[in-house]
Coordinates of C-alpha atoms in Angstrom, one line a residue:
X1 CA 56.2 -60.9 21.3
X2 CA 58.4 -59.5 24.3
X3 CA 58.9 -62.9 26.1
X4 CA 61.0 -64.4 23.2
X5 CA 64.7 -64.4 23.8
X6 CA 65.0 -63.0 27.4
X7 CA 68.6 -63.3 28.3
X8 CA 69.7 -65.4 31.2
X9 CA 71.0 -63.3 34.1
X10 CA 74.5 -63.9 35.9
X11 CA 74.5 -66.0 39.0
X12 CA 74.8 -62.3 41.0
X13 CA 71.8 -61.2 39.1
X14 CA 69.9 -64.3 39.4
X15 CA 70.5 -64.1 43.1
X16 CA 69.2 -60.7 43.4
X17 CA 66.3 -61.4 41.1
X18 CA 65.1 -64.3 43.3
X19 CA 65.3 -61.7 46.2
X20 CA 63.2 -59.3 44.4
X21 CA 60.7 -61.8 43.5
X22 CA 60.4 -63.1 46.8
X23 CA 60.0 -59.9 48.0
X24 CA 57.3 -59.1 45.6
X25 CA 55.4 -62.2 46.3
X26 CA 55.4 -61.5 50.0
X27 CA 54.2 -58.3 49.5
X28 CA 51.6 -59.5 46.9
X29 CA 52.4 -56.8 44.5
X30 CA 50.7 -58.6 41.6
X31 CA 47.4 -58.2 43.7
X32 CA 47.7 -54.6 44.2
X33 CA 45.3 -52.3 42.4
X34 CA 48.1 -50.1 40.8
X35 CA 49.8 -53.0 39.3
X36 CA 46.5 -54.2 37.7
X37 CA 45.8 -50.5 36.5
X38 CA 49.3 -50.5 34.7
X39 CA 48.3 -53.6 33.1
X40 CA 44.8 -52.7 32.2
X41 CA 43.2 -55.4 34.1
X42 CA 39.2 -55.7 34.3
X43 CA 36.6 -58.3 34.8
X44 CA 34.7 -58.9 31.4
X45 CA 31.2 -59.2 31.0
X46 CA 31.7 -62.9 31.1
X47 CA 33.5 -62.7 34.6
X48 CA 37.0 -63.4 33.1
X49 CA 39.7 -61.1 34.7
X50 CA 42.1 -60.1 32.0
X51 CA 43.8 -57.3 30.6
X52 CA 41.7 -55.1 28.1
X53 CA 44.8 -54.8 26.1
X54 CA 45.0 -57.7 23.6
X55 CA 48.4 -56.8 22.1
X56 CA 51.2 -59.4 22.8
X57 CA 53.9 -56.6 22.8
X58 CA 52.6 -55.2 25.8
X59 CA 53.3 -58.3 28.0
X60 CA 56.7 -59.9 28.8
X61 CA 54.8 -63.3 30.1
X62 CA 52.9 -65.4 27.5
X63 CA 50.3 -65.7 30.4
X64 CA 50.8 -61.9 31.1
X65 CA 47.3 -60.8 29.6
X66 CA 45.4 -63.2 31.9
X67 CA 48.1 -63.5 35.1
X68 CA 49.4 -60.3 36.7
X69 CA 51.7 -62.4 38.9
X70 CA 53.4 -64.1 36.0
X71 CA 53.6 -60.5 34.2
X72 CA 55.3 -59.2 37.2
X73 CA 57.9 -62.0 37.3
X74 CA 58.4 -61.6 33.8
X75 CA 59.0 -58.0 33.9
X76 CA 61.4 -58.1 36.9
X77 CA 63.5 -60.6 35.0
X78 CA 63.5 -58.4 32.1
X79 CA 64.8 -55.6 34.0
X80 CA 67.9 -57.5 34.2
X81 CA 68.4 -57.5 30.5
X82 CA 71.9 -56.2 29.5
X83 CA 71.6 -52.8 27.8
X84 CA 71.0 -53.0 23.9
X85 CA 73.6 -52.5 21.5
X86 CA 71.5 -49.7 19.7
X87 CA 69.2 -47.9 22.2
X88 CA 68.0 -45.9 19.5
X89 CA 66.7 -48.9 17.7
X90 CA 65.8 -51.4 20.8
X91 CA 64.5 -49.9 24.4
X92 CA 65.6 -51.8 27.1
X93 CA 62.9 -52.9 29.2
X94 CA 63.3 -50.6 32.0
X95 CA 62.9 -47.7 29.2
X96 CA 60.0 -49.6 27.3
X97 CA 58.0 -49.5 30.6
X98 CA 59.3 -46.5 32.9
X99 CA 56.0 -46.5 34.8
X100 CA 56.1 -50.2 35.9
X101 CA 59.9 -49.7 36.5
X102 CA 59.2 -46.6 38.8
X103 CA 56.5 -48.5 40.8
X104 CA 58.5 -51.6 41.3
X105 CA 61.6 -49.7 42.0
X106 CA 60.0 -47.9 44.7
X107 CA 57.8 -50.8 46.1
X108 CA 60.7 -53.1 46.3
X109 CA 63.6 -50.6 47.4
X110 CA 65.6 -51.7 44.3
X111 CA 69.3 -51.4 44.9
X112 CA 70.7 -49.5 42.0
X113 CA 74.1 -51.3 42.6
X114 CA 72.6 -54.8 42.0
X115 CA 70.3 -53.7 39.3
X116 CA 71.4 -50.6 37.7
X117 CA 69.2 -48.3 35.9
X118 CA 69.4 -47.8 32.5
X119 CA 69.9 -44.7 30.4
X120 CA 66.5 -44.1 28.8
X121 CA 67.4 -40.9 26.3
X122 CA 64.4 -41.6 23.8
X123 CA 62.0 -41.5 26.7
X124 CA 63.5 -38.6 28.5
X125 CA 63.6 -36.5 25.3
X126 CA 60.0 -37.1 24.9
X127 CA 59.1 -36.5 28.3
X128 CA 61.1 -33.2 28.1
X129 CA 59.5 -32.2 24.8
X130 CA 56.0 -32.7 26.5
X131 CA 57.2 -30.4 29.5
X132 CA 54.0 -31.3 31.6
X133 CA 52.8 -29.1 34.2
X134 CA 49.0 -30.5 34.4
X135 CA 46.5 -32.0 32.2
X136 CA 43.2 -31.1 30.5
X137 CA 40.4 -33.3 29.5
X138 CA 39.3 -31.5 26.1
X139 CA 35.7 -32.3 24.5
X140 CA 35.2 -31.7 20.8
X141 CA 31.7 -30.8 20.5
X142 CA 29.2 -32.9 18.3
X143 CA 29.6 -33.1 14.7
X144 CA 26.7 -34.6 12.7
X145 CA 28.4 -34.6 9.4
X146 CA 30.6 -37.6 10.5
X147 CA 29.6 -40.7 11.8
X148 CA 32.8 -41.0 13.8
X149 CA 32.3 -37.6 15.6
X150 CA 28.4 -37.4 16.2
X151 CA 28.6 -38.3 19.8
X152 CA 31.5 -35.8 20.3
X153 CA 35.4 -36.7 21.2
X154 CA 37.6 -36.6 24.2
X155 CA 41.3 -36.4 24.3
X156 CA 43.7 -35.0 26.8
X157 CA 46.2 -32.1 26.6
X158 CA 49.2 -31.5 28.3
X159 CA 49.7 -28.3 29.7
X160 CA 53.2 -27.0 29.4
X161 CA 55.1 -25.7 32.3
X162 CA 54.7 -21.7 32.8
X163 CA 52.6 -21.3 29.8
X164 CA 50.3 -18.1 29.7
X165 CA 46.6 -18.7 29.0
X166 CA 47.1 -17.8 25.3
X167 CA 50.2 -20.0 24.6
X168 CA 48.4 -23.1 25.2
X169 CA 48.4 -23.7 21.3
X170 CA 52.1 -24.8 22.0
X171 CA 51.2 -27.6 24.1
X172 CA 50.7 -31.4 23.2
X173 CA 47.6 -33.2 22.7
X174 CA 47.3 -37.0 23.3
X175 CA 44.7 -38.6 21.4
X176 CA 43.4 -42.2 21.1
X177 CA 41.8 -43.0 17.6
X178 CA 41.1 -45.9 15.6
X179 CA 43.7 -46.8 12.5
X180 CA 40.7 -46.2 9.8
X181 CA 41.5 -48.0 6.6
X182 CA 38.6 -46.9 4.7
X183 CA 36.6 -43.8 3.6
X184 CA 33.3 -45.3 3.5
X185 CA 30.9 -44.1 6.5
X186 CA 28.8 -47.3 6.2
X187 CA 32.0 -49.5 6.4
X188 CA 33.7 -47.5 9.3
X189 CA 30.4 -48.1 11.3
X190 CA 30.4 -51.7 10.6
X191 CA 34.2 -52.2 11.4
X192 CA 33.9 -50.0 14.6
X193 CA 30.9 -52.0 15.8
X194 CA 32.9 -55.4 14.9
X195 CA 36.2 -54.3 16.8
X196 CA 38.0 -54.8 13.3
X197 CA 40.1 -51.4 13.7
X198 CA 43.2 -51.5 15.7
X199 CA 43.3 -48.2 18.3
X200 CA 46.6 -46.5 19.2
X201 CA 47.4 -43.5 21.1
X202 CA 49.2 -40.7 19.6
X203 CA 50.7 -37.1 20.5
X204 CA 50.7 -34.3 18.3
X205 CA 50.9 -30.3 18.9
X206 CA 47.5 -28.9 20.2
X207 CA 47.4 -26.4 17.5
X208 CA 46.7 -29.3 15.0
X209 CA 43.8 -30.4 17.0
X210 CA 42.7 -26.9 17.1
X211 CA 43.0 -26.5 13.3
X212 CA 41.1 -30.1 13.0
X213 CA 37.9 -29.2 15.2
X214 CA 37.8 -25.5 15.4
X215 CA 38.5 -24.6 11.7
X216 CA 38.0 -27.7 9.5
X217 CA 34.9 -28.9 11.3
X218 CA 33.8 -25.8 13.1
X219 CA 33.4 -27.5 16.4
X220 CA 33.9 -25.7 19.8
X221 CA 36.5 -27.3 22.1
X222 CA 35.7 -27.3 25.9
X223 CA 38.9 -27.7 27.9
X224 CA 38.5 -29.0 31.6
X225 CA 41.8 -28.2 33.6
X226 CA 42.4 -31.3 36.0
X227 CA 44.1 -31.7 39.2
X228 CA 45.3 -35.2 39.2
X229 CA 47.4 -34.7 42.6
X230 CA 51.1 -34.8 43.4
X231 CA 53.3 -37.2 41.1
X232 CA 50.2 -37.6 38.6
X233 CA 51.9 -36.1 35.5
X234 CA 55.2 -38.7 36.0
X235 CA 52.7 -41.6 36.3
X236 CA 50.8 -40.3 33.1
X237 CA 53.7 -39.6 31.0
X238 CA 55.3 -42.7 31.9
X239 CA 52.3 -44.8 31.1
X240 CA 51.5 -43.1 28.0
X241 CA 55.1 -44.0 26.8
X242 CA 54.2 -47.6 27.8
X243 CA 51.3 -47.4 25.5
X244 CA 53.0 -45.9 22.4
X245 CA 54.0 -48.9 21.0
X246 CA 50.8 -50.8 21.6
X247 CA 47.5 -51.1 19.8
X248 CA 44.2 -53.0 20.8
X249 CA 40.8 -53.5 19.2
X250 CA 38.8 -50.5 18.7
X251 CA 35.2 -51.0 19.5
X252 CA 32.8 -48.0 18.5
X253 CA 30.4 -48.6 21.2
X254 CA 32.3 -49.1 24.5
X255 CA 36.3 -49.3 24.1
X256 CA 36.5 -46.4 21.9
X257 CA 38.6 -43.0 21.8
X258 CA 36.8 -41.8 25.0
X259 CA 37.0 -44.9 27.2
X260 CA 40.7 -45.5 26.5
X261 CA 41.5 -42.3 28.2
X262 CA 39.8 -43.7 31.8
X263 CA 42.4 -46.2 32.3
X264 CA 45.2 -44.0 31.7
X265 CA 43.9 -41.3 34.0
X266 CA 43.4 -44.0 37.0
X267 CA 47.2 -44.8 36.4
X268 CA 47.8 -41.1 37.0
X269 CA 45.5 -40.9 40.0
X270 CA 44.7 -44.5 41.5
X271 CA 42.4 -43.1 43.8
X272 CA 39.9 -42.4 40.7
X273 CA 37.6 -45.2 39.7
X274 CA 36.6 -43.9 36.4
X275 CA 36.0 -46.9 34.0
X276 CA 33.8 -49.0 36.4
X277 CA 30.5 -47.7 34.8
X278 CA 31.1 -48.2 31.3
X279 CA 30.8 -51.8 30.1
X280 CA 28.2 -52.1 27.3
X281 CA 28.2 -48.3 25.9
X282 CA 30.7 -45.5 26.5
X283 CA 29.7 -42.0 25.1
X284 CA 32.4 -39.3 25.5
X285 CA 30.1 -36.8 27.5
X286 CA 29.6 -39.6 30.0
X287 CA 33.4 -40.2 30.6
X288 CA 33.8 -36.4 31.0
X289 CA 31.1 -36.3 33.6
X290 CA 32.6 -39.3 35.2
X291 CA 36.2 -37.6 35.4
X292 CA 35.2 -34.2 36.4
X293 CA 32.8 -35.4 39.0
X294 CA 35.9 -37.1 40.9
X295 CA 36.4 -35.3 44.1
X296 CA 38.7 -32.4 43.4
X297 CA 39.5 -33.3 39.9
X298 CA 38.3 -30.2 38.1
X299 CA 40.2 -27.0 38.4
X300 CA 38.6 -24.7 35.6
X301 CA 36.6 -24.8 32.3
X302 CA 37.4 -22.8 29.3
X303 CA 35.6 -22.8 26.1
X304 CA 37.5 -22.5 22.6
X305 CA 34.9 -21.3 20.2
X306 CA 35.1 -22.5 16.5
X307 CA 36.0 -20.4 13.9
X308 CA 32.1 -20.3 13.0
X309 CA 31.3 -19.3 16.2
X310 CA 33.5 -16.5 16.4
X311 CA 32.7 -15.4 12.9
X312 CA 29.1 -15.2 14.0
X313 CA 30.0 -13.3 17.4
X314 CA 32.1 -10.8 15.3
X315 CA 29.4 -10.5 12.8
X316 CA 26.9 -9.6 15.6
X317 CA 29.0 -6.3 16.4
X318 CA 28.2 -5.1 12.8
X319 CA 25.6 -2.6 11.8
X320 CA 23.1 -3.8 9.1
X321 CA 24.8 -1.9 6.4
X322 CA 28.2 -3.0 7.4
X323 CA 27.1 -6.8 7.1
X324 CA 26.2 -6.3 3.6
X325 CA 29.9 -4.4 2.8
X326 CA 31.6 -7.2 4.8
X327 CA 30.0 -9.6 2.6
X328 CA 31.1 -7.8 -0.7
X329 CA 34.7 -7.2 0.4
X330 CA 35.0 -10.9 1.6
X331 CA 34.1 -12.1 -1.9
X332 CA 35.4 -9.4 -3.9
X333 CA 38.2 -7.4 -1.9
X334 CA 39.0 -5.1 -5.0
X335 CA 35.3 -4.0 -5.5
X336 CA 35.7 -0.2 -5.9
X337 CA 32.4 0.9 -5.0
X338 CA 32.7 -1.4 -1.8
X339 CA 36.2 0.1 -0.9
X340 CA 34.6 3.6 -1.2
X341 CA 32.0 2.8 1.4
X342 CA 34.6 1.2 3.6
X343 CA 36.7 4.5 3.4
X344 CA 33.9 6.4 4.5
X345 CA 33.6 4.4 7.9
X346 CA 35.6 5.4 11.0
X347 CA 38.7 3.5 11.1
X348 CA 37.8 1.3 13.9
X349 CA 34.9 0.3 12.0
X350 CA 37.1 -0.2 9.1
X351 CA 39.1 -2.9 11.1
X352 CA 36.0 -4.7 12.2
X353 CA 34.8 -4.9 8.7
X354 CA 37.7 -6.2 7.2
X355 CA 38.4 -8.8 10.1
X356 CA 34.8 -9.9 9.6
X357 CA 35.2 -10.1 5.8
X358 CA 38.4 -12.4 6.5
X359 CA 36.3 -14.6 8.9
X360 CA 33.9 -15.0 6.0
X361 CA 36.4 -15.4 3.3
X362 CA 38.0 -18.4 5.3
X363 CA 34.8 -19.8 6.2
X364 CA 34.1 -19.9 2.3
X365 CA 37.1 -21.4 1.1
X366 CA 38.0 -23.5 4.0
X367 CA 41.2 -24.1 6.0
X368 CA 42.8 -26.9 3.7
X369 CA 46.1 -26.6 2.1
X370 CA 46.9 -26.0 -0.9
X371 CA 44.5 -23.5 -2.2
X372 CA 44.0 -22.4 -5.7
X373 CA 45.9 -19.6 -6.9
X374 CA 42.9 -17.3 -7.5
X375 CA 41.9 -17.8 -3.7
X376 CA 45.3 -17.0 -2.7
X377 CA 45.1 -13.9 -4.6
X378 CA 41.9 -12.9 -3.1
X379 CA 43.5 -13.6 0.2
X380 CA 46.4 -11.5 -0.5
X381 CA 44.2 -8.5 -1.6
X382 CA 42.2 -8.9 1.5
X383 CA 45.0 -8.9 3.7
X384 CA 46.5 -5.9 2.2
X385 CA 43.6 -3.9 2.8
X386 CA 43.5 -4.8 6.4
X387 CA 47.4 -4.0 6.7
X388 CA 46.4 -0.4 5.5
X389 CA 44.4 -0.1 9.0
X390 CA 46.6 0.2 12.2
X391 CA 43.7 -0.2 14.4
X392 CA 44.3 -3.7 16.1
X393 CA 41.8 -6.4 15.7
X394 CA 38.9 -5.7 18.3
X395 CA 38.6 -8.2 21.2
X396 CA 35.5 -10.3 20.8
X397 CA 32.8 -9.3 23.3
X398 CA 31.8 -11.9 26.0
X399 CA 28.3 -13.2 24.9
X400 CA 25.6 -12.5 27.3
X401 CA 25.0 -15.2 29.8
X402 CA 22.0 -16.3 28.1
X403 CA 23.8 -16.4 24.6
X404 CA 26.7 -18.6 26.1
X405 CA 26.4 -22.4 25.0
X406 CA 25.7 -24.8 28.1
X407 CA 28.8 -26.9 28.9
X408 CA 28.6 -30.3 27.4
X409 CA 28.9 -32.0 30.9
X410 CA 25.4 -30.0 31.6
X411 CA 23.6 -32.1 29.1
X412 CA 20.9 -34.7 30.4
X413 CA 22.2 -38.2 31.0
X414 CA 22.4 -40.2 27.8
X415 CA 20.4 -43.4 28.6
X416 CA 16.7 -43.1 28.9
X417 CA 14.0 -45.5 30.3
X418 CA 10.1 -44.5 29.5
X419 CA 6.9 -46.0 30.7
X420 CA 3.7 -44.7 28.9
X421 CA -0.1 -45.2 28.7
X422 CA -1.8 -44.8 25.4
X423 CA -5.2 -45.4 23.8
X424 CA -5.7 -45.4 20.2
X425 CA -8.4 -45.9 17.6
X426 CA -7.9 -49.8 17.9
X427 CA -7.9 -49.7 21.7
X428 CA -5.5 -48.8 24.8
X429 CA -2.0 -50.1 25.6
X430 CA 1.2 -49.6 27.9
X431 CA 4.6 -48.9 26.3
X432 CA 8.0 -49.6 27.6
X433 CA 10.5 -47.4 25.8
X434 CA 14.4 -48.4 26.1
X435 CA 16.9 -45.9 24.6
X436 CA 20.7 -46.2 25.3
X437 CA 21.8 -43.2 23.3
X438 CA 21.6 -40.5 23.3
X439 CA 19.1 -37.5 22.5
X440 CA 15.8 -36.4 20.7
X441 CA 14.3 -33.1 20.0
X442 CA 11.7 -33.2 23.1
X443 CA 14.6 -33.8 25.5
X444 CA 16.3 -30.7 27.3
X445 CA 18.6 -29.0 24.8
X446 CA 21.2 -28.0 27.4
X447 CA 24.7 -29.1 26.4
X448 CA 23.7 -30.6 23.2
X449 CA 23.3 -29.3 19.5
X450 CA 20.1 -27.3 19.4
X451 CA 17.2 -29.0 17.6
X452 CA 19.1 -32.0 16.7
X453 CA 18.3 -35.9 17.2
X454 CA 20.7 -38.5 17.5
X455 CA 19.5 -41.9 18.8
X456 CA 20.4 -45.4 18.4
X457 CA 18.9 -48.8 19.1
X458 CA 15.8 -47.3 20.6
X459 CA 13.3 -50.1 21.5
X460 CA 9.7 -49.6 22.1
X461 CA 7.6 -52.8 23.3
X462 CA 3.6 -52.5 23.8
X463 CA 1.0 -54.4 25.4
X464 CA -2.5 -54.3 24.1
X465 CA -4.7 -54.5 26.9
X466 CA -8.1 -55.3 24.7
X467 CA -6.5 -58.1 22.6
X468 CA -3.9 -59.3 25.6
X469 CA -1.1 -59.1 23.1
X470 CA 2.6 -57.9 23.3
X471 CA 4.5 -56.5 20.2
X472 CA 7.4 -54.5 18.9
X473 CA 6.2 -51.1 18.1
X474 CA 9.6 -49.8 16.9
X475 CA 13.3 -50.5 16.9
X476 CA 15.3 -47.7 15.8
X477 CA 18.8 -48.8 14.6
X478 CA 19.6 -45.0 14.0
X479 CA 17.5 -41.9 13.9
X480 CA 19.3 -38.8 13.4
X481 CA 18.0 -35.3 12.5
X482 CA 20.6 -32.4 12.1
X483 CA 19.1 -28.8 11.9
X484 CA 21.4 -25.9 10.5
X485 CA 19.8 -22.5 10.5
X486 CA 19.9 -20.9 6.7
X487 CA 21.9 -17.7 7.1
X488 CA 22.7 -15.0 4.8
X489 CA 26.5 -16.5 5.2
X490 CA 25.9 -19.9 6.0
X491 CA 24.0 -22.0 3.3
X492 CA 24.3 -25.7 5.1
X493 CA 21.1 -27.8 4.4
X494 CA 19.4 -29.8 7.4
X495 CA 19.0 -33.5 7.1
X496 CA 17.7 -36.5 8.6
X497 CA 18.1 -40.2 8.3
X498 CA 16.1 -43.0 10.1
X499 CA 16.3 -46.7 9.8
X500 CA 15.1 -49.8 11.5
X501 CA 11.9 -51.6 12.6
X502 CA 8.5 -50.0 13.1
X503 CA 4.7 -50.6 12.9
X504 CA 3.0 -49.5 9.8
X505 CA 0.2 -48.2 11.8
X506 CA -1.3 -46.3 8.8
X507 CA -2.3 -49.2 7.2
X508 CA -4.9 -49.8 10.0
X509 CA -4.0 -53.4 10.7
X510 CA -3.0 -55.5 13.9
X511 CA 0.3 -53.9 14.7
X512 CA 1.7 -57.4 15.8
X513 CA 1.4 -58.3 12.0
X514 CA 2.6 -54.9 10.6
X515 CA 6.1 -54.7 11.5
X516 CA 8.3 -53.5 8.6
X517 CA 12.0 -52.3 8.1
X518 CA 12.3 -48.7 6.8
X519 CA 14.5 -46.2 5.4
X520 CA 13.8 -42.7 5.4
X521 CA 15.8 -39.8 4.1
X522 CA 15.1 -36.0 4.3
X523 CA 17.0 -32.9 3.4
X524 CA 15.8 -29.3 3.3
X525 CA 16.3 -25.8 4.9
X526 CA 15.5 -24.7 8.5
X527 CA 15.4 -21.2 10.2
X528 CA 16.1 -20.5 13.8
X529 CA 13.4 -18.1 14.8
X530 CA 13.4 -15.5 17.4
X531 CA 10.2 -15.7 19.3
X532 CA 11.1 -18.3 21.8
X533 CA 14.6 -20.1 23.3
X534 CA 15.8 -22.5 20.5
X535 CA 12.8 -22.1 18.1
X536 CA 13.2 -23.4 14.8
X537 CA 10.9 -24.2 11.7
X538 CA 12.2 -26.6 8.9
X539 CA 11.1 -28.1 5.6
X540 CA 12.5 -31.4 4.0
X541 CA 11.9 -33.3 0.9
X542 CA 11.8 -36.9 1.6
X543 CA 12.2 -40.6 0.2
X544 CA 10.7 -43.2 2.3
X545 CA 11.1 -47.1 1.7
X546 CA 9.1 -49.7 3.5
X547 CA 10.0 -53.7 3.4
X548 CA 7.7 -56.3 4.9
X549 CA 5.1 -59.0 4.2
X550 CA 2.3 -56.5 5.2
X551 CA 3.1 -54.7 2.1
X552 CA 1.6 -55.8 -1.5
X553 CA 4.8 -57.4 -3.1
X554 CA 6.6 -56.8 0.2
X555 CA 7.6 -53.3 -0.2
X556 CA 6.7 -49.7 -0.9
X557 CA 8.8 -46.9 -2.1
X558 CA 8.0 -43.4 -2.3
X559 CA 8.5 -39.7 -1.4
X560 CA 7.0 -36.4 -0.1
X561 CA 7.7 -33.8 2.2
X562 CA 7.7 -32.8 5.8
X563 CA 7.5 -29.5 7.8
X564 CA 7.8 -28.6 11.5
X565 CA 8.4 -26.4 14.3
X566 CA 9.8 -26.7 17.8
X567 CA 10.4 -24.3 20.6
X568 CA 11.4 -24.1 24.4
X569 CA 10.3 -21.6 26.7
X570 CA 12.7 -21.8 29.7
X571 CA 14.7 -25.0 30.7
X572 CA 11.2 -27.0 31.6
X573 CA 8.6 -26.7 28.9
X574 CA 9.0 -27.7 24.9
X575 CA 6.6 -27.9 22.3
X576 CA 7.1 -29.5 18.6
X577 CA 4.9 -30.1 15.9
X578 CA 5.5 -32.1 12.7
X579 CA 3.4 -32.9 9.7
X580 CA 4.4 -35.2 6.8
X581 CA 2.9 -36.3 3.6
X582 CA 4.2 -39.1 1.7
X583 CA 3.2 -40.9 -1.6
X584 CA 4.0 -44.4 -2.5
X585 CA 3.9 -45.2 -6.5
X586 CA 5.6 -48.3 -6.2
X587 CA 5.1 -51.5 -4.5
X588 CA 1.9 -51.0 -2.2
X589 CA 0.5 -47.8 -3.7
X590 CA -1.2 -45.3 -1.5
X591 CA -0.3 -42.2 0.7
X592 CA 0.0 -41.2 4.3
X593 CA -0.5 -38.1 6.2
X594 CA 1.2 -37.9 9.3
X595 CA 0.5 -35.2 12.2
X596 CA 2.4 -35.2 15.4
X597 CA 2.2 -32.7 18.3
X598 CA 4.3 -33.2 21.4
X599 CA 4.4 -31.0 24.7
X600 CA 7.2 -32.0 27.0
X601 CA 7.7 -30.9 30.7
X602 CA 11.1 -31.4 32.5
X603 CA 10.4 -32.3 36.2
X604 CA 13.7 -32.5 37.5
X605 CA 17.2 -33.1 35.9
X606 CA 16.5 -36.8 35.3
X607 CA 12.6 -36.9 34.9
X608 CA 10.3 -35.6 32.4
X609 CA 6.6 -35.9 31.1
X610 CA 5.4 -36.1 27.5
X611 CA 2.4 -36.1 25.6
X612 CA 2.3 -37.3 22.1
X613 CA -0.7 -36.5 20.0
X614 CA -0.4 -38.4 16.5
X615 CA -2.4 -39.5 13.4
X616 CA -1.1 -41.4 10.7
X617 CA -3.9 -41.6 8.1
X618 CA -6.7 -43.4 9.5
X619 CA -4.9 -44.4 12.9
X620 CA -5.1 -42.0 15.8
X621 CA -3.4 -42.3 19.2
X622 CA -2.4 -40.4 22.3
X623 CA 0.3 -41.3 24.5
X624 CA 1.3 -40.2 27.9
X625 CA 4.8 -40.9 29.1
X626 CA 7.2 -40.9 32.0
X627 CA 10.7 -40.7 31.2
X628 CA 13.7 -41.4 33.5
X629 CA 17.2 -40.3 32.2
X630 CA 20.0 -42.8 33.3

């Protein structure tokens, strides 16, 4: 702990220390917002005012986490410490906390003769290496194949001085992440929900983040350049240095990778109030919106497309016969017949075909190193073919406006409240729906993965008017569905997983006595169709488990198939149809046919109407819903 073993100042130093302490108290510096920002103070849900950082290494006072005045006094005392014998091994407090020192030096007009400034070579070297001119907030798009990345990710990029637009790969990225100690996705979720991981800041070259997101995970990067005002970069760099040796509990739902950037940005620009709306949940796209909506914060936005996006964009410039040739060369560069056809093309088309072939080769084998010798030999053969063509790599054409993906900040708000009226074969009812996060296939698709579903903790409560009974219709812990279009080059399956509580309506019994716990898994192909905007068809094989007292033997287990189609016409109308057949040979025997038709109309950016017509075996219902995104 930092407060252990603080040396006693000399008489002269003690005298000056007392002067500074008295001055700090008179000015009430510990009550000023900036000091409390530096310490990450915030009022908790229980009303306790304390620092969100729980690492004792961040404080000089044993009461520092809960008492900003005590921490200010202890910090001033520490600044009088003698220089360490080995500055490389031990940082002087002025060097350990340069942002605190800079602010107190200015506020107290510290006399450098009476409190000499220390030489902070390690900090200055790091700061010089960052070479920061401005900062960008980078959003890595949603990645459904990893629970840690489904909601996207944000991190900072330090934009180096005098960099040209194509030189930003040389910049540094600042990332906050959990020290993950398990490879299990399930344990990752449990540990993340329980705050059992420690979170830390780190800085690495930006090209490594591009390699990770653009290439290894095929995720677009959206770069939002920020204007944080004069002096902001010094405050930002100094404070991130202070956090470099600190860790804190990492909570998946609220104190996560995206949230922890907000207190840092508030230190850079104290006029911003970014973290106030985030208490129970923090979703990266919400923090992104909160940041760029600060007055004057956003300068420009740049999209850095993933390798897959670039591959498909380049492929779009090929003729049909060239696409077949590209595929053959990408997988068999020495194929004599393919090389003969290649040589018959104009040289600029040869270059385009070989560039596309290399895109496909890289997509097939991945970007991880090392690669097997046979893969390296195929890459060498392909590059030798390209080397023989002097034509430079054609610049990718800018996609048409309607083909450009919407920016993630244009996505609808991630929370949703729904009020519904419905009637069914057993009566009529009202429904209250509360969904904290984040998107389903009937919501507007702008800014999100097309045709995908990502919901957690979706609660539906109903009141039966005929029987005067309230009950839980559904509480979905997770409800995910990811559609990836089956392509001649891309062969990724679509999948879904749903688990939580729901009423087994197909049994035809009273819903308040039919609540079951279920797990449903599905996998299969899907295709993106040309006949409407964001139009898809899909088919999946499914397994389904239900557990509850309503079943004979308290469970049923079976499988079957589902298929569906969905489409959007303009930004305001969507239509989805799904059919499912499940047969249960184990537990309570039987089968279920489920049909669902859902037209949706978006009234404004925040309001929508939806009709859901549904049949589950003998049970039928119609539901009319009004939704408010918030």
